[in-house]
Amino acid sequence: MTLIKRVGKALAVIVVVLAVSGFAGHQYVNHVEKQRPVMTLAKYPKKVLFFYRDDCPDCQSIFHRIYWHNAISHNVIFINMNQPQNRHYIQKYQLTSVPTLIHCKQRYSGTNQQKIKQIVGD
């Protein structure tokens, strides 16, 4: 077998492995997004609060970025507002829309990547 054929096969295997890994990672994050745990925020006083709904297109458009940021920094708490027992946070944090990020006195509702970076500390 020539060197070119071996390199070609190795590259093909690498591409397939990367594609499968990317797909599996994407599916896992989608699974996490759909979970609806009941959150007790008193346990997380210094964290960034990310209020979202799993059926919200704007929330879905930024969820993966925030999830992977949190995989490294561990500073974001995900609160799915489709969980009925999390809805009391609407009044407590005066939420008017999702996605909303709150950290200390900073607050942002929307999908602007620069503003999200400012709050989550990317």
Short mmCIF file of N, CA and C in Angstrom, two decimals:
data_model
loop_
_atom_site.label_atom_id
_atom_site.label_comp_id
_atom_site.label_asym_id
_atom_site.label_seq_id
_atom_site.Cartn_x
_atom_site.Cartn_y
_atom_site.Cartn_z
N MET A 1 0.84 -1.17 0.00
CA MET A 1 0.00 0.00 0.00
C MET A 1 0.89 1.24 0.00
N THR A 2 0.59 2.17 -0.83
CA THR A 2 1.43 3.36 -0.93
C THR A 2 1.15 4.29 0.24
N LEU A 3 2.08 5.17 0.44
CA LEU A 3 1.98 6.15 1.54
C LEU A 3 0.74 7.03 1.36
N ILE A 4 0.43 7.42 0.16
CA ILE A 4 -0.73 8.28 -0.09
C ILE A 4 -2.02 7.57 0.29
N LYS A 5 -2.13 6.27 -0.04
CA LYS A 5 -3.33 5.52 0.31
C LYS A 5 -3.47 5.38 1.82
N ARG A 6 -2.35 5.14 2.52
CA ARG A 6 -2.40 5.00 3.97
C ARG A 6 -2.80 6.31 4.64
N VAL A 7 -2.23 7.41 4.17
CA VAL A 7 -2.57 8.72 4.71
C VAL A 7 -4.03 9.04 4.42
N GLY A 8 -4.48 8.70 3.22
CA GLY A 8 -5.88 8.93 2.85
C GLY A 8 -6.83 8.16 3.74
N LYS A 9 -6.51 6.90 4.01
CA LYS A 9 -7.36 6.09 4.89
C LYS A 9 -7.34 6.63 6.32
N ALA A 10 -6.17 7.03 6.78
CA ALA A 10 -6.07 7.58 8.14
C ALA A 10 -6.89 8.86 8.26
N LEU A 11 -6.81 9.71 7.25
CA LEU A 11 -7.60 10.95 7.27
C LEU A 11 -9.09 10.65 7.22
N ALA A 12 -9.49 9.67 6.42
CA ALA A 12 -10.90 9.30 6.35
C ALA A 12 -11.40 8.80 7.71
N VAL A 13 -10.61 8.01 8.40
CA VAL A 13 -10.98 7.51 9.72
C VAL A 13 -11.09 8.68 10.71
N ILE A 14 -10.15 9.60 10.65
CA ILE A 14 -10.18 10.77 11.54
C ILE A 14 -11.43 11.60 11.29
N VAL A 15 -11.76 11.82 10.03
CA VAL A 15 -12.95 12.61 9.69
C VAL A 15 -14.21 11.92 10.20
N VAL A 16 -14.30 10.62 10.03
CA VAL A 16 -15.48 9.88 10.50
C VAL A 16 -15.57 9.95 12.03
N VAL A 17 -14.46 9.75 12.72
CA VAL A 17 -14.46 9.81 14.18
C VAL A 17 -14.87 11.20 14.66
N LEU A 18 -14.34 12.24 14.04
CA LEU A 18 -14.71 13.61 14.42
C LEU A 18 -16.19 13.88 14.15
N ALA A 19 -16.69 13.43 13.03
CA ALA A 19 -18.11 13.63 12.70
C ALA A 19 -19.01 12.93 13.70
N VAL A 20 -18.69 11.68 14.02
CA VAL A 20 -19.50 10.93 14.99
C VAL A 20 -19.42 11.58 16.37
N SER A 21 -18.23 12.01 16.78
CA SER A 21 -18.06 12.68 18.07
C SER A 21 -18.85 13.98 18.13
N GLY A 22 -18.78 14.75 17.06
CA GLY A 22 -19.52 16.01 17.00
C GLY A 22 -21.02 15.79 17.09
N PHE A 23 -21.51 14.79 16.37
CA PHE A 23 -22.94 14.47 16.40
C PHE A 23 -23.35 14.01 17.79
N ALA A 24 -22.55 13.14 18.39
CA ALA A 24 -22.89 12.63 19.73
C ALA A 24 -22.88 13.77 20.75
N GLY A 25 -21.89 14.66 20.67
CA GLY A 25 -21.83 15.80 21.57
C GLY A 25 -23.04 16.71 21.41
N HIS A 26 -23.42 16.95 20.17
CA HIS A 26 -24.58 17.79 19.87
C HIS A 26 -25.85 17.17 20.45
N GLN A 27 -26.01 15.87 20.27
CA GLN A 27 -27.19 15.18 20.79
C GLN A 27 -27.23 15.21 22.31
N TYR A 28 -26.06 15.07 22.95
CA TYR A 28 -26.01 15.11 24.41
C TYR A 28 -26.43 16.47 24.93
N VAL A 29 -25.92 17.55 24.33
CA VAL A 29 -26.28 18.89 24.77
C VAL A 29 -27.77 19.13 24.56
N ASN A 30 -28.33 18.65 23.46
CA ASN A 30 -29.77 18.76 23.24
C ASN A 30 -30.55 18.03 24.33
N HIS A 31 -30.04 16.88 24.75
CA HIS A 31 -30.67 16.12 25.84
C HIS A 31 -30.64 16.92 27.14
N VAL A 32 -29.50 17.50 27.45
CA VAL A 32 -29.37 18.31 28.67
C VAL A 32 -30.32 19.50 28.62
N GLU A 33 -30.44 20.13 27.46
CA GLU A 33 -31.31 21.29 27.30
C GLU A 33 -32.77 20.94 27.60
N LYS A 34 -33.19 19.74 27.27
CA LYS A 34 -34.59 19.33 27.45
C LYS A 34 -34.92 18.91 28.88
N GLN A 35 -33.90 18.73 29.72
CA GLN A 35 -34.17 18.34 31.10
C GLN A 35 -34.85 19.49 31.83
N ARG A 36 -35.66 19.14 32.80
CA ARG A 36 -36.42 20.15 33.54
C ARG A 36 -36.28 19.96 35.05
N PRO A 37 -35.05 20.03 35.56
CA PRO A 37 -34.90 19.85 37.01
C PRO A 37 -35.46 21.05 37.77
N VAL A 38 -35.89 20.80 38.99
CA VAL A 38 -36.31 21.87 39.88
C VAL A 38 -35.03 22.47 40.48
N MET A 39 -34.90 23.79 40.38
CA MET A 39 -33.67 24.44 40.84
C MET A 39 -33.89 25.18 42.15
N THR A 40 -32.89 25.12 43.03
CA THR A 40 -32.86 25.90 44.26
C THR A 40 -31.66 26.81 44.16
N LEU A 41 -31.89 28.06 43.83
CA LEU A 41 -30.80 28.98 43.50
C LEU A 41 -30.04 29.49 44.71
N ALA A 42 -30.56 29.34 45.90
CA ALA A 42 -29.86 29.80 47.09
C ALA A 42 -28.51 29.09 47.24
N LYS A 43 -28.37 27.93 46.63
CA LYS A 43 -27.12 27.17 46.70
C LYS A 43 -26.02 27.75 45.83
N TYR A 44 -26.36 28.68 44.92
CA TYR A 44 -25.41 29.16 43.92
C TYR A 44 -25.34 30.69 43.91
N PRO A 45 -24.86 31.31 44.97
CA PRO A 45 -24.93 32.78 45.03
C PRO A 45 -24.03 33.53 44.04
N LYS A 46 -22.93 32.98 43.62
CA LYS A 46 -21.98 33.70 42.75
C LYS A 46 -22.05 33.27 41.29
N LYS A 47 -22.98 32.44 40.93
CA LYS A 47 -23.06 31.89 39.58
C LYS A 47 -23.87 32.78 38.64
N VAL A 48 -23.66 32.57 37.35
CA VAL A 48 -24.48 33.21 36.32
C VAL A 48 -25.75 32.38 36.21
N LEU A 49 -26.90 33.04 36.26
CA LEU A 49 -28.18 32.36 36.13
C LEU A 49 -28.63 32.48 34.68
N PHE A 50 -28.89 31.35 34.05
CA PHE A 50 -29.34 31.33 32.66
C PHE A 50 -30.76 30.79 32.64
N PHE A 51 -31.72 31.69 32.46
CA PHE A 51 -33.12 31.33 32.38
C PHE A 51 -33.47 31.10 30.91
N TYR A 52 -34.03 29.95 30.60
CA TYR A 52 -34.36 29.60 29.21
C TYR A 52 -35.58 28.70 29.19
N ARG A 53 -36.11 28.46 28.02
CA ARG A 53 -37.16 27.47 27.79
C ARG A 53 -36.65 26.53 26.72
N ASP A 54 -36.85 25.24 26.90
CA ASP A 54 -36.33 24.28 25.92
C ASP A 54 -37.08 24.31 24.60
N ASP A 55 -38.21 25.01 24.52
CA ASP A 55 -38.94 25.12 23.26
C ASP A 55 -38.80 26.51 22.63
N CYS A 56 -37.87 27.30 23.12
CA CYS A 56 -37.66 28.67 22.64
C CYS A 56 -36.53 28.69 21.60
N PRO A 57 -36.82 29.13 20.37
CA PRO A 57 -35.78 29.15 19.33
C PRO A 57 -34.58 30.05 19.68
N ASP A 58 -34.83 31.20 20.29
CA ASP A 58 -33.71 32.07 20.68
C ASP A 58 -32.84 31.40 21.75
N CYS A 59 -33.48 30.73 22.70
CA CYS A 59 -32.74 30.01 23.74
C CYS A 59 -31.90 28.90 23.12
N GLN A 60 -32.50 28.17 22.20
CA GLN A 60 -31.78 27.08 21.54
C GLN A 60 -30.59 27.60 20.74
N SER A 61 -30.71 28.82 20.20
CA SER A 61 -29.62 29.35 19.37
C SER A 61 -28.37 29.67 20.19
N ILE A 62 -28.51 29.89 21.50
CA ILE A 62 -27.33 30.20 22.32
C ILE A 62 -27.01 29.12 23.35
N PHE A 63 -27.90 28.15 23.51
CA PHE A 63 -27.73 27.14 24.56
C PHE A 63 -26.40 26.40 24.42
N HIS A 64 -26.07 25.93 23.24
CA HIS A 64 -24.84 25.14 23.06
C HIS A 64 -23.60 25.94 23.44
N ARG A 65 -23.55 27.19 23.03
CA ARG A 65 -22.39 28.02 23.36
C ARG A 65 -22.24 28.18 24.88
N ILE A 66 -23.34 28.45 25.55
CA ILE A 66 -23.29 28.64 27.00
C ILE A 66 -22.98 27.31 27.69
N TYR A 67 -23.54 26.22 27.19
CA TYR A 67 -23.28 24.90 27.77
C TYR A 67 -21.78 24.58 27.71
N TRP A 68 -21.17 24.76 26.54
CA TRP A 68 -19.75 24.41 26.41
C TRP A 68 -18.87 25.37 27.18
N HIS A 69 -19.27 26.62 27.29
CA HIS A 69 -18.53 27.56 28.17
C HIS A 69 -18.57 27.02 29.60
N ASN A 70 -19.75 26.60 30.04
CA ASN A 70 -19.91 26.11 31.40
C ASN A 70 -19.16 24.80 31.64
N ALA A 71 -18.98 23.99 30.61
CA ALA A 71 -18.23 22.74 30.76
C ALA A 71 -16.80 23.02 31.19
N ILE A 72 -16.29 24.19 30.83
CA ILE A 72 -14.93 24.57 31.20
C ILE A 72 -14.91 25.39 32.49
N SER A 73 -15.79 26.39 32.58
CA SER A 73 -15.72 27.35 33.69
C SER A 73 -16.58 27.00 34.89
N HIS A 74 -17.62 26.20 34.71
CA HIS A 74 -18.52 25.79 35.80
C HIS A 74 -19.10 26.97 36.56
N ASN A 75 -19.52 28.01 35.83
CA ASN A 75 -20.05 29.20 36.50
C ASN A 75 -21.47 29.54 36.09
N VAL A 76 -22.17 28.64 35.40
CA VAL A 76 -23.52 28.92 34.91
C VAL A 76 -24.49 27.90 35.50
N ILE A 77 -25.64 28.40 35.96
CA ILE A 77 -26.72 27.55 36.42
C ILE A 77 -27.84 27.65 35.38
N PHE A 78 -28.28 26.53 34.86
CA PHE A 78 -29.31 26.48 33.82
C PHE A 78 -30.67 26.28 34.48
N ILE A 79 -31.59 27.20 34.22
CA ILE A 79 -32.93 27.12 34.80
C ILE A 79 -33.94 27.05 33.66
N ASN A 80 -34.52 25.88 33.45
CA ASN A 80 -35.51 25.68 32.39
C ASN A 80 -36.86 26.16 32.92
N MET A 81 -37.38 27.21 32.33
CA MET A 81 -38.63 27.80 32.80
C MET A 81 -39.85 26.99 32.37
N ASN A 82 -39.67 25.93 31.62
CA ASN A 82 -40.77 25.02 31.31
C ASN A 82 -41.05 24.07 32.47
N GLN A 83 -40.20 24.07 33.47
CA GLN A 83 -40.45 23.31 34.69
C GLN A 83 -41.37 24.16 35.57
N PRO A 84 -42.61 23.72 35.78
CA PRO A 84 -43.56 24.53 36.55
C PRO A 84 -43.04 24.97 37.92
N GLN A 85 -42.24 24.16 38.57
CA GLN A 85 -41.74 24.53 39.89
C GLN A 85 -40.61 25.56 39.84
N ASN A 86 -40.13 25.89 38.65
CA ASN A 86 -39.13 26.96 38.51
C ASN A 86 -39.78 28.31 38.19
N ARG A 87 -41.06 28.31 37.95
CA ARG A 87 -41.73 29.54 37.49
C ARG A 87 -41.82 30.64 38.54
N HIS A 88 -41.63 30.29 39.82
CA HIS A 88 -41.65 31.34 40.84
C HIS A 88 -40.48 32.32 40.66
N TYR A 89 -39.47 31.92 39.90
CA TYR A 89 -38.35 32.82 39.62
C TYR A 89 -38.74 33.96 38.69
N ILE A 90 -39.84 33.81 37.97
CA ILE A 90 -40.31 34.89 37.09
C ILE A 90 -40.54 36.16 37.91
N GLN A 91 -41.23 36.00 39.01
CA GLN A 91 -41.50 37.17 39.87
C GLN A 91 -40.26 37.58 40.65
N LYS A 92 -39.56 36.61 41.21
CA LYS A 92 -38.39 36.91 42.04
C LYS A 92 -37.33 37.70 41.27
N TYR A 93 -37.09 37.33 40.01
CA TYR A 93 -36.07 38.00 39.20
C TYR A 93 -36.67 38.94 38.16
N GLN A 94 -37.95 39.16 38.23
CA GLN A 94 -38.67 40.06 37.33
C GLN A 94 -38.36 39.73 35.86
N LEU A 95 -38.52 38.47 35.52
CA LEU A 95 -38.25 38.01 34.16
C LEU A 95 -39.39 38.41 33.25
N THR A 96 -39.04 38.96 32.10
CA THR A 96 -40.06 39.32 31.11
C THR A 96 -39.88 38.55 29.81
N SER A 97 -38.72 37.93 29.62
CA SER A 97 -38.47 37.15 28.41
C SER A 97 -37.31 36.19 28.65
N VAL A 98 -37.21 35.23 27.77
CA VAL A 98 -36.08 34.31 27.77
C VAL A 98 -35.47 34.34 26.37
N PRO A 99 -34.21 34.09 26.24
CA PRO A 99 -33.22 33.78 27.26
C PRO A 99 -32.82 35.02 28.06
N THR A 100 -32.60 34.82 29.35
CA THR A 100 -32.13 35.88 30.22
C THR A 100 -30.97 35.35 31.04
N LEU A 101 -29.90 36.16 31.09
CA LEU A 101 -28.73 35.84 31.91
C LEU A 101 -28.62 36.90 33.00
N ILE A 102 -28.38 36.46 34.23
CA ILE A 102 -28.22 37.38 35.35
C ILE A 102 -26.98 36.97 36.11
N HIS A 103 -26.12 37.96 36.39
CA HIS A 103 -24.94 37.74 37.21
C HIS A 103 -24.71 38.98 38.04
N CYS A 104 -24.83 38.85 39.33
CA CYS A 104 -24.74 39.99 40.25
C CYS A 104 -25.72 41.07 39.80
N LYS A 105 -25.22 42.24 39.43
CA LYS A 105 -26.10 43.33 38.99
C LYS A 105 -26.24 43.39 37.47
N GLN A 106 -25.53 42.52 36.76
CA GLN A 106 -25.63 42.48 35.31
C GLN A 106 -26.83 41.63 34.91
N ARG A 107 -27.48 42.06 33.85
CA ARG A 107 -28.66 41.35 33.36
C ARG A 107 -28.74 41.56 31.86
N TYR A 108 -29.03 40.48 31.13
CA TYR A 108 -29.20 40.61 29.68
C TYR A 108 -30.23 39.60 29.20
N SER A 109 -31.15 40.06 28.37
CA SER A 109 -32.13 39.20 27.71
C SER A 109 -31.91 39.33 26.22
N GLY A 110 -31.59 38.23 25.56
CA GLY A 110 -31.38 38.26 24.12
C GLY A 110 -30.32 37.27 23.69
N THR A 111 -29.88 37.44 22.43
CA THR A 111 -28.94 36.48 21.84
C THR A 111 -27.65 37.12 21.35
N ASN A 112 -27.39 38.37 21.68
CA ASN A 112 -26.18 39.05 21.25
C ASN A 112 -24.96 38.40 21.90
N GLN A 113 -24.10 37.82 21.07
CA GLN A 113 -22.95 37.06 21.59
C GLN A 113 -21.99 37.91 22.42
N GLN A 114 -21.77 39.16 22.04
CA GLN A 114 -20.86 40.04 22.79
C GLN A 114 -21.40 40.30 24.19
N LYS A 115 -22.68 40.58 24.30
CA LYS A 115 -23.28 40.86 25.61
C LYS A 115 -23.30 39.59 26.48
N ILE A 116 -23.51 38.46 25.84
CA ILE A 116 -23.48 37.20 26.60
C ILE A 116 -22.08 36.95 27.13
N LYS A 117 -21.07 37.20 26.32
CA LYS A 117 -19.66 37.04 26.75
C LYS A 117 -19.35 37.92 27.95
N GLN A 118 -19.87 39.14 27.95
CA GLN A 118 -19.64 40.06 29.07
C GLN A 118 -20.19 39.48 30.37
N ILE A 119 -21.32 38.83 30.29
CA ILE A 119 -21.95 38.33 31.51
C ILE A 119 -21.35 36.99 31.95
N VAL A 120 -21.14 36.07 31.04
CA VAL A 120 -20.63 34.75 31.44
C VAL A 120 -19.12 34.75 31.60
N GLY A 121 -18.44 35.79 31.12
CA GLY A 121 -17.00 35.89 31.31
C GLY A 121 -16.20 35.05 30.35
N ASP A 122 -16.64 34.96 29.11
CA ASP A 122 -15.95 34.17 28.10
C ASP A 122 -14.63 34.78 27.72
#
